[in-house]
Amino acid sequence: MQYPVTKRAFGLPILVLSGLQLMVVLDGTVVIFAIPRLQEQLHLSNAASAWTVTAYGLPFAGFMLLGGRLGDVFGRKTMMILGVSLFTAASALCGSAQWDWMLIAARAVQGTGAAIAAPVAMALVVSTFAPGAARNQAIAIFGSMMAIGSVGGLVIGGVLTQLSWRWIFLINVPLGALIVLGAIYKFRDTDEHQRLSLDVRGAVLGTLGCVAIVFAATEGPAMGWTSPYIIGSAVVGLILLAIFVMTERTADNPLLPWSLFDQRDRVMTFLACVLAGGAMGAMTFFVAQFLQNVMGYSPLKAGIAALPFTVGVGVGGAVSSKLAMLVRPRWLICASAAFLAAALFYSSTLDSSVSYFPTLFILLPLIGFGVGIVMVVVPLCLLVGVSVENIGPLTAIGQMVFNLGGPVAIGLLSPIALSRTLSLGGSPDRPAHLDSLQIDALCSGYTLVLFICSLIALAIALIALTLRYTPQQLAQAQHAQEEAQQA
């Protein structure tokens, strides 16, 4: 049976798919500006605050590749409905959470639902719309949801948190229900699905290994670094990741094919992806806390204040797509990462007396500009020398690696910020009213993380110097990517 295609880009199908993409992206960022309210009203500890982000991000990244393959095996429509239903139910639990463990557990289920739904949504865009103008327009609309979600998450998160932090989750319930109804009404699966062996073992091992290591790092300051639970968790995490590596070498259909690591340049690019995702995630998380806990901004004001950063990311991405065709990637990535490192280093010297105008108003878009260039050029380097049929899987793996960097970095750097804050007489929890000493201690913890992020950016610049790609190779990779989208 030939899958029925749609010859018009605009209509209910793209509304449903774009709505899903927007909802998933929003939930990755919308909670960040609600954390101070969560700390006050749910009495979240510093570690629990970090877990509200990492509990969503780890399963989302860890199960993303498995989610895409579930769609190939059991049907994309079926898995999209399952993923959105799981995400919606978890959102209701998040919005009604009464204890920190309930919120964190529900966030993990949310991330799992997103990991199932998001990959099949992109596949449905390709299979639902006819090749040519309709599909190109649909892909452009679908892709724009990433940018809209990144910007909208800041403002929408601030607006809803002003009303109640519960609304940032409860708003997903009616939206999720509408997406499910639209999927039932508008999409159909093919009669036959691919028969693939699912690497469930690899997805579980890799994700649990990361969770165990992040748990040890995040809970270490509170439980004590010599606690048997912390030491045991770190050891178990390393063992699980070692088993993951061994099983992926022998799996029939591995999530992470080792053939992808047969070129030195690609290995270094993967490493740059992990570091870029980590720096991006940690920056976003701690800058949001800085704006609210140090500068005293409301969630809405903090969200609006962070908009110049997203504008800078957009401008950097637009500029880099042109420059990548003219300048060797090694110099483009190195220069932008070094620029980012310098901006972050300067940011790490700020104190609680800093004013938004002109300092942060100028600094935020400059940082965003550097991030935007790195985020476009580094993933494009992954596709150099890759055949059209392997573009999709490799792109998905690159997204997984990038998305995994953020929650891992937040989990690892949160205890470092807390340790600095405690050493200066600060409080491990955010009280309703902070005195000047506590504000200075919080500020010092946040800026220490920004200093570490500057070192990460510098590491990306050094890695870039080892890359041997040419502008012509990147142009060919970009052309292959466009062909894969139209296939």
CSV table of C-alpha atoms in Angstrom, one decimal:
chain,number,residue,atom,x,y,z
A,1,MET,CA,0.0,0.0,0.0
A,2,GLN,CA,1.3,3.4,-1.0
A,3,TYR,CA,1.3,5.9,1.9
A,4,PRO,CA,-1.2,8.6,1.1
A,5,VAL,CA,0.6,11.9,0.8
A,6,THR,CA,-0.7,15.5,1.2
A,7,LYS,CA,0.1,17.9,-1.6
A,8,ARG,CA,-0.6,21.1,0.5
A,9,ALA,CA,1.8,22.1,3.3
A,10,PHE,CA,-0.8,24.1,5.2
A,11,GLY,CA,-3.6,22.3,7.0
A,12,LEU,CA,-4.4,20.2,10.0
A,13,PRO,CA,-1.6,17.7,9.6
A,14,ILE,CA,1.2,20.3,9.9
A,15,LEU,CA,-0.7,22.0,12.8
A,16,VAL,CA,-0.7,18.7,14.7
A,17,LEU,CA,2.9,17.9,14.0
A,18,SER,CA,4.2,21.4,14.7
A,19,GLY,CA,2.1,21.6,17.8
A,20,LEU,CA,3.8,18.4,19.1
A,21,GLN,CA,7.3,19.8,18.2
A,22,LEU,CA,6.5,23.1,20.0
A,23,MET,CA,5.1,21.4,23.1
A,24,VAL,CA,8.2,19.1,23.4
A,25,VAL,CA,10.7,22.0,22.9
A,26,LEU,CA,8.8,24.3,25.3
A,27,ASP,CA,8.9,21.8,28.1
A,28,GLY,CA,12.7,21.5,27.9
A,29,THR,CA,13.1,25.2,28.7
A,30,VAL,CA,9.8,26.4,30.2
A,31,VAL,CA,10.5,25.0,33.7
A,32,ILE,CA,13.8,26.8,34.1
A,33,PHE,CA,12.2,30.1,35.0
A,34,ALA,CA,9.8,28.4,37.4
A,35,ILE,CA,12.5,26.9,39.6
A,36,PRO,CA,12.7,29.7,42.2
A,37,ARG,CA,8.9,29.4,42.6
A,38,LEU,CA,9.2,25.6,42.9
A,39,GLN,CA,11.9,26.1,45.5
A,40,GLU,CA,9.7,28.3,47.6
A,41,GLN,CA,6.4,26.4,47.2
A,42,LEU,CA,7.5,22.8,47.0
A,43,HIS,CA,10.6,23.4,49.2
A,44,LEU,CA,12.9,22.0,46.5
A,45,SER,CA,16.5,21.6,47.5
A,46,ASN,CA,19.3,22.7,45.2
A,47,ALA,CA,19.7,19.1,44.0
A,48,ALA,CA,16.0,18.6,43.5
A,49,SER,CA,15.9,21.9,41.4
A,50,ALA,CA,18.6,20.5,39.1
A,51,TRP,CA,16.7,17.2,38.8
A,52,THR,CA,13.5,19.0,37.5
A,53,VAL,CA,15.6,19.7,34.4
A,54,THR,CA,17.8,16.6,34.2
A,55,ALA,CA,14.9,14.2,34.9
A,56,TYR,CA,13.3,15.4,31.7
A,57,GLY,CA,16.4,15.7,29.6
A,58,LEU,CA,18.1,12.4,30.3
A,59,PRO,CA,15.3,10.0,29.2
A,60,PHE,CA,14.4,12.4,26.4
A,61,ALA,CA,18.0,12.2,24.9
A,62,GLY,CA,18.6,8.6,26.0
A,63,PHE,CA,15.5,7.1,24.5
A,64,MET,CA,15.2,9.4,21.4
A,65,LEU,CA,16.8,6.9,19.0
A,66,LEU,CA,14.8,4.0,20.3
A,67,GLY,CA,11.7,6.1,20.0
A,68,GLY,CA,12.4,6.6,16.3
A,69,ARG,CA,12.9,2.9,15.7
A,70,LEU,CA,9.7,2.1,17.6
A,71,GLY,CA,7.8,4.1,15.0
A,72,ASP,CA,9.4,2.1,12.2
A,73,VAL,CA,8.5,-1.2,13.8
A,74,PHE,CA,5.0,-0.5,15.3
A,75,GLY,CA,3.8,2.3,13.2
A,76,ARG,CA,4.5,6.0,13.4
A,77,LYS,CA,1.0,7.1,14.0
A,78,THR,CA,0.6,4.5,16.8
A,79,MET,CA,3.8,5.5,18.6
A,80,MET,CA,3.1,9.2,18.2
A,81,ILE,CA,-0.3,8.8,19.9
A,82,LEU,CA,1.3,6.7,22.6
A,83,GLY,CA,4.1,9.2,23.2
A,84,VAL,CA,1.9,12.2,23.3
A,85,SER,CA,-0.6,10.4,25.6
A,86,LEU,CA,2.3,9.5,28.0
A,87,PHE,CA,3.6,13.1,27.8
A,88,THR,CA,0.1,14.5,28.5
A,89,ALA,CA,-0.6,12.2,31.5
A,90,ALA,CA,2.8,13.0,33.0
A,91,SER,CA,2.2,16.7,32.5
A,92,ALA,CA,-1.0,16.4,34.6
A,93,LEU,CA,1.0,14.7,37.3
A,94,CYS,CA,3.6,17.4,37.2
A,95,GLY,CA,1.0,20.1,37.6
A,96,SER,CA,-0.6,18.3,40.5
A,97,ALA,CA,2.6,17.4,42.3
A,98,GLN,CA,2.7,17.8,46.0
A,99,TRP,CA,6.2,16.6,46.8
A,100,ASP,CA,9.6,16.9,45.0
A,101,TRP,CA,9.9,13.2,44.3
A,102,MET,CA,6.5,13.2,42.6
A,103,LEU,CA,7.5,16.1,40.3
A,104,ILE,CA,10.8,14.6,39.4
A,105,ALA,CA,9.3,11.2,38.7
A,106,ALA,CA,6.6,12.7,36.5
A,107,ARG,CA,9.2,14.8,34.6
A,108,ALA,CA,11.1,11.6,33.8
A,109,VAL,CA,7.9,10.1,32.4
A,110,GLN,CA,7.4,13.3,30.4
A,111,GLY,CA,10.9,13.0,28.9
A,112,THR,CA,10.2,9.4,28.0
A,113,GLY,CA,6.9,10.3,26.2
A,114,ALA,CA,8.7,13.1,24.4
A,115,ALA,CA,11.5,10.7,23.3
A,116,ILE,CA,8.8,8.4,21.7
A,117,ALA,CA,6.7,11.2,20.1
A,118,ALA,CA,9.4,13.7,18.8
A,119,PRO,CA,11.4,11.4,16.4
A,120,VAL,CA,8.3,9.9,14.8
A,121,ALA,CA,6.8,13.4,14.3
A,122,MET,CA,9.7,14.3,12.0
A,123,ALA,CA,9.3,11.0,10.1
A,124,LEU,CA,5.6,11.7,9.7
A,125,VAL,CA,6.5,15.1,8.1
A,126,VAL,CA,8.5,13.3,5.5
A,127,SER,CA,6.0,10.5,4.8
A,128,THR,CA,2.8,12.7,5.0
A,129,PHE,CA,3.7,15.5,2.6
A,130,ALA,CA,4.4,15.0,-1.1
A,131,PRO,CA,8.1,15.6,-2.3
A,132,GLY,CA,8.8,19.0,-3.6
A,133,ALA,CA,7.3,22.3,-2.5
A,134,ALA,CA,4.7,20.8,0.0
A,135,ARG,CA,7.3,18.8,1.9
A,136,ASN,CA,9.9,21.6,1.9
A,137,GLN,CA,7.3,24.0,3.3
A,138,ALA,CA,6.2,21.5,5.9
A,139,ILE,CA,9.8,20.8,7.0
A,140,ALA,CA,10.4,24.6,7.2
A,141,ILE,CA,7.3,25.1,9.4
A,142,PHE,CA,8.2,22.1,11.5
A,143,GLY,CA,11.8,23.2,12.0
A,144,SER,CA,10.7,26.8,12.9
A,145,MET,CA,9.0,25.4,16.0
A,146,MET,CA,12.5,24.8,17.5
A,147,ALA,CA,13.3,28.5,17.3
A,148,ILE,CA,9.8,29.5,18.4
A,149,GLY,CA,9.9,27.1,21.2
A,150,SER,CA,13.2,28.3,22.4
A,151,VAL,CA,12.0,31.9,22.5
A,152,GLY,CA,8.5,31.2,23.5
A,153,GLY,CA,9.6,29.0,26.4
A,154,LEU,CA,11.2,32.0,28.0
A,155,VAL,CA,8.2,34.3,27.7
A,156,ILE,CA,5.4,31.7,28.1
A,157,GLY,CA,7.3,30.1,31.1
A,158,GLY,CA,7.5,33.5,32.7
A,159,VAL,CA,3.8,34.4,32.1
A,160,LEU,CA,2.5,31.1,33.3
A,161,THR,CA,4.8,31.0,36.4
A,162,GLN,CA,3.5,34.5,37.3
A,163,LEU,CA,0.0,32.9,37.6
A,164,SER,CA,1.2,29.6,39.1
A,165,TRP,CA,4.1,27.3,38.3
A,166,ARG,CA,1.5,24.5,37.9
A,167,TRP,CA,0.2,26.0,34.7
A,168,ILE,CA,3.5,25.5,32.9
A,169,PHE,CA,2.6,21.8,33.0
A,170,LEU,CA,-1.2,21.8,33.1
A,171,ILE,CA,-1.3,23.8,29.8
A,172,ASN,CA,0.0,20.7,28.1
A,173,VAL,CA,-3.1,18.7,29.0
A,174,PRO,CA,-5.6,20.3,26.6
A,175,LEU,CA,-2.8,20.8,24.0
A,176,GLY,CA,-1.8,17.1,24.2
A,177,ALA,CA,-5.5,16.0,23.9
A,178,LEU,CA,-6.0,18.1,20.8
A,179,ILE,CA,-2.8,16.7,19.2
A,180,VAL,CA,-3.9,13.1,19.9
A,181,LEU,CA,-7.3,13.7,18.4
A,182,GLY,CA,-5.7,15.4,15.4
A,183,ALA,CA,-3.3,12.4,14.9
A,184,ILE,CA,-6.2,9.9,15.1
A,185,TYR,CA,-8.2,11.9,12.6
A,186,LYS,CA,-5.5,12.9,10.1
A,187,PHE,CA,-2.7,10.3,10.0
A,188,ARG,CA,-2.6,6.7,8.8
A,189,ASP,CA,0.1,4.1,9.0
A,190,THR,CA,1.3,1.8,6.2
A,191,ASP,CA,0.1,-1.8,6.4
A,192,GLU,CA,3.6,-3.1,6.7
A,193,HIS,CA,6.2,-2.0,9.1
A,194,GLN,CA,9.9,-2.6,9.2
A,195,ARG,CA,11.1,-5.7,11.0
A,196,LEU,CA,14.0,-4.4,13.1
A,197,SER,CA,15.6,-5.7,16.3
A,198,LEU,CA,15.2,-3.0,18.9
A,199,ASP,CA,18.2,-2.2,21.0
A,200,VAL,CA,16.2,-1.7,24.2
A,201,ARG,CA,19.0,-3.0,26.3
A,202,GLY,CA,21.4,-0.4,24.9
A,203,ALA,CA,19.0,2.5,25.5
A,204,VAL,CA,18.3,1.4,29.1
A,205,LEU,CA,22.0,0.8,29.9
A,206,GLY,CA,23.2,4.1,28.5
A,207,THR,CA,20.4,6.2,30.1
A,208,LEU,CA,20.7,4.5,33.5
A,209,GLY,CA,24.5,4.8,33.5
A,210,CYS,CA,24.2,8.6,32.9
A,211,VAL,CA,21.4,8.9,35.6
A,212,ALA,CA,23.6,7.1,38.2
A,213,ILE,CA,26.6,9.3,37.5
A,214,VAL,CA,24.5,12.5,37.6
A,215,PHE,CA,22.9,11.3,40.8
A,216,ALA,CA,26.2,10.8,42.5
A,217,ALA,CA,27.4,14.3,41.4
A,218,THR,CA,24.1,16.1,42.2
A,219,GLU,CA,23.5,14.5,45.6
A,220,GLY,CA,27.1,14.4,46.7
A,221,PRO,CA,27.2,17.7,48.5
A,222,ALA,CA,24.0,16.9,50.5
A,223,MET,CA,24.7,13.3,51.3
A,224,GLY,CA,28.5,13.6,51.6
A,225,TRP,CA,31.1,12.5,49.0
A,226,THR,CA,32.1,9.5,51.2
A,227,SER,CA,28.5,8.2,51.5
A,228,PRO,CA,28.2,4.6,50.3
A,229,TYR,CA,25.2,5.6,48.3
A,230,ILE,CA,27.2,8.3,46.4
A,231,ILE,CA,30.3,6.1,45.8
A,232,GLY,CA,28.0,3.1,44.9
A,233,SER,CA,26.0,5.2,42.5
A,234,ALA,CA,29.1,6.5,40.7
A,235,VAL,CA,30.6,3.0,40.5
A,236,VAL,CA,27.3,1.5,39.2
A,237,GLY,CA,27.1,4.3,36.6
A,238,LEU,CA,30.6,3.6,35.3
A,239,ILE,CA,29.9,-0.1,35.1
A,240,LEU,CA,26.6,0.4,33.3
A,241,LEU,CA,28.3,2.7,30.7
A,242,ALA,CA,31.1,0.1,30.2
A,243,ILE,CA,28.5,-2.6,29.7
A,244,PHE,CA,26.7,-0.3,27.3
A,245,VAL,CA,29.9,0.1,25.2
A,246,MET,CA,30.5,-3.6,25.0
A,247,THR,CA,26.9,-4.5,24.1
A,248,GLU,CA,26.7,-1.9,21.4
A,249,ARG,CA,29.7,-3.6,19.7
A,250,THR,CA,27.7,-6.8,19.4
A,251,ALA,CA,24.1,-5.7,19.1
A,252,ASP,CA,22.3,-6.6,15.8
A,253,ASN,CA,20.9,-3.1,15.4
A,254,PRO,CA,22.8,-0.9,17.8
A,255,LEU,CA,21.6,2.6,18.8
A,256,LEU,CA,25.1,3.8,18.5
A,257,PRO,CA,26.8,2.0,15.5
A,258,TRP,CA,30.6,2.0,16.1
A,259,SER,CA,31.2,2.3,12.4
A,260,LEU,CA,30.3,6.0,12.9
A,261,PHE,CA,33.6,6.4,14.9
A,262,ASP,CA,35.9,5.1,12.2
A,263,GLN,CA,37.1,8.6,11.3
A,264,ARG,CA,39.1,10.8,13.7
A,265,ASP,CA,37.4,14.0,12.6
A,266,ARG,CA,33.9,12.6,13.2
A,267,VAL,CA,34.9,11.4,16.7
A,268,MET,CA,36.2,14.9,17.5
A,269,THR,CA,33.0,16.4,16.2
A,270,PHE,CA,30.9,14.1,18.4
A,271,LEU,CA,33.0,15.3,21.3
A,272,ALA,CA,32.4,18.9,20.4
A,273,CYS,CA,28.7,18.2,20.2
A,274,VAL,CA,28.6,16.8,23.7
A,275,LEU,CA,30.6,19.8,25.1
A,276,ALA,CA,28.5,22.3,23.1
A,277,GLY,CA,25.2,20.8,24.5
A,278,GLY,CA,26.6,20.8,28.0
A,279,ALA,CA,27.8,24.5,27.9
A,280,MET,CA,24.4,25.5,26.3
A,281,GLY,CA,22.3,23.7,28.9
A,282,ALA,CA,24.4,24.9,31.9
A,283,MET,CA,24.4,28.5,30.7
A,284,THR,CA,20.7,28.6,30.2
A,285,PHE,CA,20.0,27.1,33.5
A,286,PHE,CA,22.3,29.2,35.6
A,287,VAL,CA,21.7,32.5,33.8
A,288,ALA,CA,17.9,32.0,34.5
A,289,GLN,CA,18.7,31.5,38.2
A,290,PHE,CA,21.1,34.5,38.2
A,291,LEU,CA,18.4,36.8,36.8
A,292,GLN,CA,15.8,35.8,39.4
A,293,ASN,CA,17.8,34.9,42.5
A,294,VAL,CA,20.5,37.6,42.2
A,295,MET,CA,18.9,40.4,40.3
A,296,GLY,CA,15.5,39.9,41.8
A,297,TYR,CA,13.6,39.6,38.6
A,298,SER,CA,10.1,38.1,38.4
A,299,PRO,CA,9.8,35.0,36.2
A,300,LEU,CA,8.2,37.1,33.4
A,301,LYS,CA,10.8,39.8,33.6
A,302,ALA,CA,13.6,37.2,33.6
A,303,GLY,CA,12.1,35.5,30.5
A,304,ILE,CA,11.9,38.8,28.6
A,305,ALA,CA,15.4,39.8,29.8
A,306,ALA,CA,16.8,36.6,28.3
A,307,LEU,CA,15.3,37.2,24.9
A,308,PRO,CA,18.4,39.0,23.5
A,309,PHE,CA,20.3,35.7,24.0
A,310,THR,CA,17.9,33.8,21.7
A,311,VAL,CA,18.1,36.7,19.2
A,312,GLY,CA,21.9,36.3,19.2
A,313,VAL,CA,21.6,32.6,18.7
A,314,GLY,CA,19.3,33.2,15.6
A,315,VAL,CA,21.7,35.7,14.1
A,316,GLY,CA,24.7,33.5,14.7
A,317,GLY,CA,23.0,30.6,13.1
A,318,ALA,CA,22.0,32.6,10.0
A,319,VAL,CA,25.5,34.0,9.6
A,320,SER,CA,27.2,30.7,10.1
A,321,SER,CA,25.1,28.9,7.4
A,322,LYS,CA,26.7,31.4,4.9
A,323,LEU,CA,30.2,31.5,6.3
A,324,ALA,CA,30.5,27.7,6.5
A,325,MET,CA,30.5,27.7,2.7
A,326,LEU,CA,33.4,30.1,2.6
A,327,VAL,CA,35.6,29.5,5.6
A,328,ARG,CA,37.2,26.3,6.8
A,329,PRO,CA,35.1,24.8,9.7
A,330,ARG,CA,38.2,24.6,11.9
A,331,TRP,CA,38.7,28.4,11.8
A,332,LEU,CA,35.0,29.2,12.0
A,333,ILE,CA,34.3,27.0,15.0
A,334,CYS,CA,37.6,27.9,16.7
A,335,ALA,CA,37.0,31.6,16.3
A,336,SER,CA,33.3,31.5,17.5
A,337,ALA,CA,34.1,29.2,20.4
A,338,ALA,CA,37.0,31.4,21.5
A,339,PHE,CA,34.8,34.4,21.2
A,340,LEU,CA,32.2,32.6,23.3
A,341,ALA,CA,34.9,31.6,25.9
A,342,ALA,CA,35.9,35.3,26.2
A,343,ALA,CA,32.3,36.5,26.7
A,344,LEU,CA,31.7,33.8,29.3
A,345,PHE,CA,34.9,34.5,31.1
A,346,TYR,CA,33.9,38.2,31.4
A,347,SER,CA,30.5,37.1,32.6
A,348,SER,CA,32.1,35.1,35.3
A,349,THR,CA,33.6,38.3,36.8
A,350,LEU,CA,30.2,39.9,37.3
A,351,ASP,CA,28.8,40.4,40.8
A,352,SER,CA,25.4,41.1,42.3
A,353,SER,CA,25.7,44.8,41.6
A,354,VAL,CA,25.6,44.3,37.8
A,355,SER,CA,22.9,46.2,35.9
A,356,TYR,CA,21.0,44.9,33.0
A,357,PHE,CA,21.5,48.0,30.9
A,358,PRO,CA,24.0,48.1,29.3
A,359,THR,CA,26.1,45.2,30.6
A,360,LEU,CA,23.7,42.2,30.3
A,361,PHE,CA,21.8,43.7,27.4
A,362,ILE,CA,25.0,43.7,25.3
A,363,LEU,CA,26.6,40.5,26.8
A,364,LEU,CA,23.6,38.1,26.3
A,365,PRO,CA,23.3,38.5,22.5
A,366,LEU,CA,27.1,38.3,22.1
A,367,ILE,CA,27.1,35.0,23.9
A,368,GLY,CA,24.1,33.9,21.9
A,369,PHE,CA,25.9,34.8,18.7
A,370,GLY,CA,28.8,32.5,19.5
A,371,VAL,CA,26.5,29.7,20.5
A,372,GLY,CA,24.5,30.1,17.3
A,373,ILE,CA,27.6,29.6,15.1
A,374,VAL,CA,28.8,26.5,17.0
A,375,MET,CA,25.3,25.0,17.0
A,376,VAL,CA,25.0,25.1,13.2
A,377,VAL,CA,28.5,24.3,12.0
A,378,VAL,CA,29.4,21.5,14.4
A,379,PRO,CA,26.3,19.3,13.6
A,380,LEU,CA,26.9,19.9,9.9
A,381,CYS,CA,30.5,18.6,10.2
A,382,LEU,CA,29.0,15.2,11.4
A,383,LEU,CA,27.4,14.7,7.9
A,384,VAL,CA,30.6,15.1,5.9
A,385,GLY,CA,31.2,12.1,3.7
A,386,VAL,CA,28.0,10.4,4.7
A,387,SER,CA,25.7,8.8,2.1
A,388,VAL,CA,22.2,10.2,1.7
A,389,GLU,CA,20.5,7.1,3.3
A,390,ASN,CA,22.6,7.5,6.5
A,391,ILE,CA,22.0,11.3,6.9
A,392,GLY,CA,18.8,10.8,8.9
A,393,PRO,CA,20.2,8.3,11.4
A,394,LEU,CA,23.4,10.3,11.9
A,395,THR,CA,21.5,13.5,12.3
A,396,ALA,CA,19.3,11.8,15.0
A,397,ILE,CA,22.4,10.5,16.8
A,398,GLY,CA,23.9,14.0,16.7
A,399,GLN,CA,20.8,15.4,18.2
A,400,MET,CA,20.8,12.8,20.9
A,401,VAL,CA,24.4,13.5,21.8
A,402,PHE,CA,23.8,17.3,21.9
A,403,ASN,CA,20.6,16.9,24.0
A,404,LEU,CA,22.4,14.6,26.4
A,405,GLY,CA,25.1,17.1,27.1
A,406,GLY,CA,22.7,19.7,28.7
A,407,PRO,CA,21.2,17.6,31.5
A,408,VAL,CA,24.5,15.9,32.3
A,409,ALA,CA,26.2,19.3,32.6
A,410,ILE,CA,23.5,20.7,34.8
A,411,GLY,CA,23.7,17.6,37.1
A,412,LEU,CA,27.5,17.8,37.3
A,413,LEU,CA,27.8,21.6,37.7
A,414,SER,CA,25.0,22.2,40.2
A,415,PRO,CA,26.9,20.7,43.1
A,416,ILE,CA,30.0,22.8,42.2
A,417,ALA,CA,27.9,25.9,42.3
A,418,LEU,CA,26.3,24.8,45.6
A,419,SER,CA,29.7,24.0,47.1
A,420,ARG,CA,31.0,27.5,46.2
A,421,THR,CA,27.8,29.1,47.7
A,422,LEU,CA,28.1,27.1,50.9
A,423,SER,CA,31.8,27.9,51.3
A,424,LEU,CA,30.9,31.7,51.3
A,425,GLY,CA,28.2,31.4,53.9
A,426,GLY,CA,25.2,31.0,51.6
A,427,SER,CA,22.2,28.8,52.1
A,428,PRO,CA,21.6,25.4,50.3
A,429,ASP,CA,18.0,26.3,49.7
A,430,ARG,CA,16.5,29.5,48.5
A,431,PRO,CA,14.8,31.4,51.3
A,432,ALA,CA,11.9,33.7,50.7
A,433,HIS,CA,14.1,36.7,51.6
A,434,LEU,CA,17.8,36.7,51.0
A,435,ASP,CA,20.2,38.9,52.7
A,436,SER,CA,23.1,40.5,50.9
A,437,LEU,CA,25.6,37.8,52.0
A,438,GLN,CA,23.4,35.0,50.7
A,439,ILE,CA,22.9,36.9,47.4
A,440,ASP,CA,26.6,37.4,47.0
A,441,ALA,CA,27.2,33.7,47.8
A,442,LEU,CA,24.6,32.6,45.2
A,443,CYS,CA,26.1,34.9,42.6
A,444,SER,CA,29.6,33.5,43.2
A,445,GLY,CA,28.3,30.0,42.7
A,446,TYR,CA,26.5,30.9,39.4
A,447,THR,CA,29.5,32.8,38.0
A,448,LEU,CA,31.8,29.9,38.9
A,449,VAL,CA,29.7,27.8,36.6
A,450,LEU,CA,30.0,30.4,33.8
A,451,PHE,CA,33.8,30.3,34.3
A,452,ILE,CA,33.7,26.5,33.8
A,453,CYS,CA,31.5,27.0,30.7
A,454,SER,CA,34.1,29.4,29.3
A,455,LEU,CA,36.7,26.6,29.8
A,456,ILE,CA,34.4,24.2,27.9
A,457,ALA,CA,34.1,26.7,25.1
A,458,LEU,CA,37.8,27.0,25.0
A,459,ALA,CA,38.1,23.2,24.8
A,460,ILE,CA,35.7,23.2,21.8
A,461,ALA,CA,38.0,25.8,20.1
A,462,LEU,CA,41.0,23.5,20.6
A,463,ILE,CA,39.1,20.5,19.3
A,464,ALA,CA,38.1,22.5,16.2
A,465,LEU,CA,41.7,23.0,15.3
A,466,THR,CA,42.0,19.2,14.8
A,467,LEU,CA,39.2,19.2,12.1
A,468,ARG,CA,40.3,18.9,8.5
A,469,TYR,CA,37.0,19.5,6.7
A,470,THR,CA,36.8,22.0,3.9
A,471,PRO,CA,34.0,24.4,2.9
A,472,GLN,CA,33.4,22.3,-0.2
A,473,GLN,CA,32.8,19.2,2.0
A,474,LEU,CA,30.4,21.1,4.2
A,475,ALA,CA,28.5,22.3,1.1
A,476,GLN,CA,28.2,18.7,-0.1
A,477,ALA,CA,27.0,17.7,3.4
A,478,GLN,CA,24.4,20.4,3.3
A,479,HIS,CA,23.3,19.3,-0.1
A,480,ALA,CA,23.0,15.7,1.0
A,481,GLN,CA,21.0,16.8,4.0
A,482,GLU,CA,18.5,18.6,1.7
A,483,GLU,CA,18.3,15.5,-0.5
A,484,ALA,CA,17.6,13.3,2.5
A,485,GLN,CA,14.8,15.5,3.5
A,486,GLN,CA,13.2,15.3,0.1
A,487,ALA,CA,13.7,11.6,-0.3
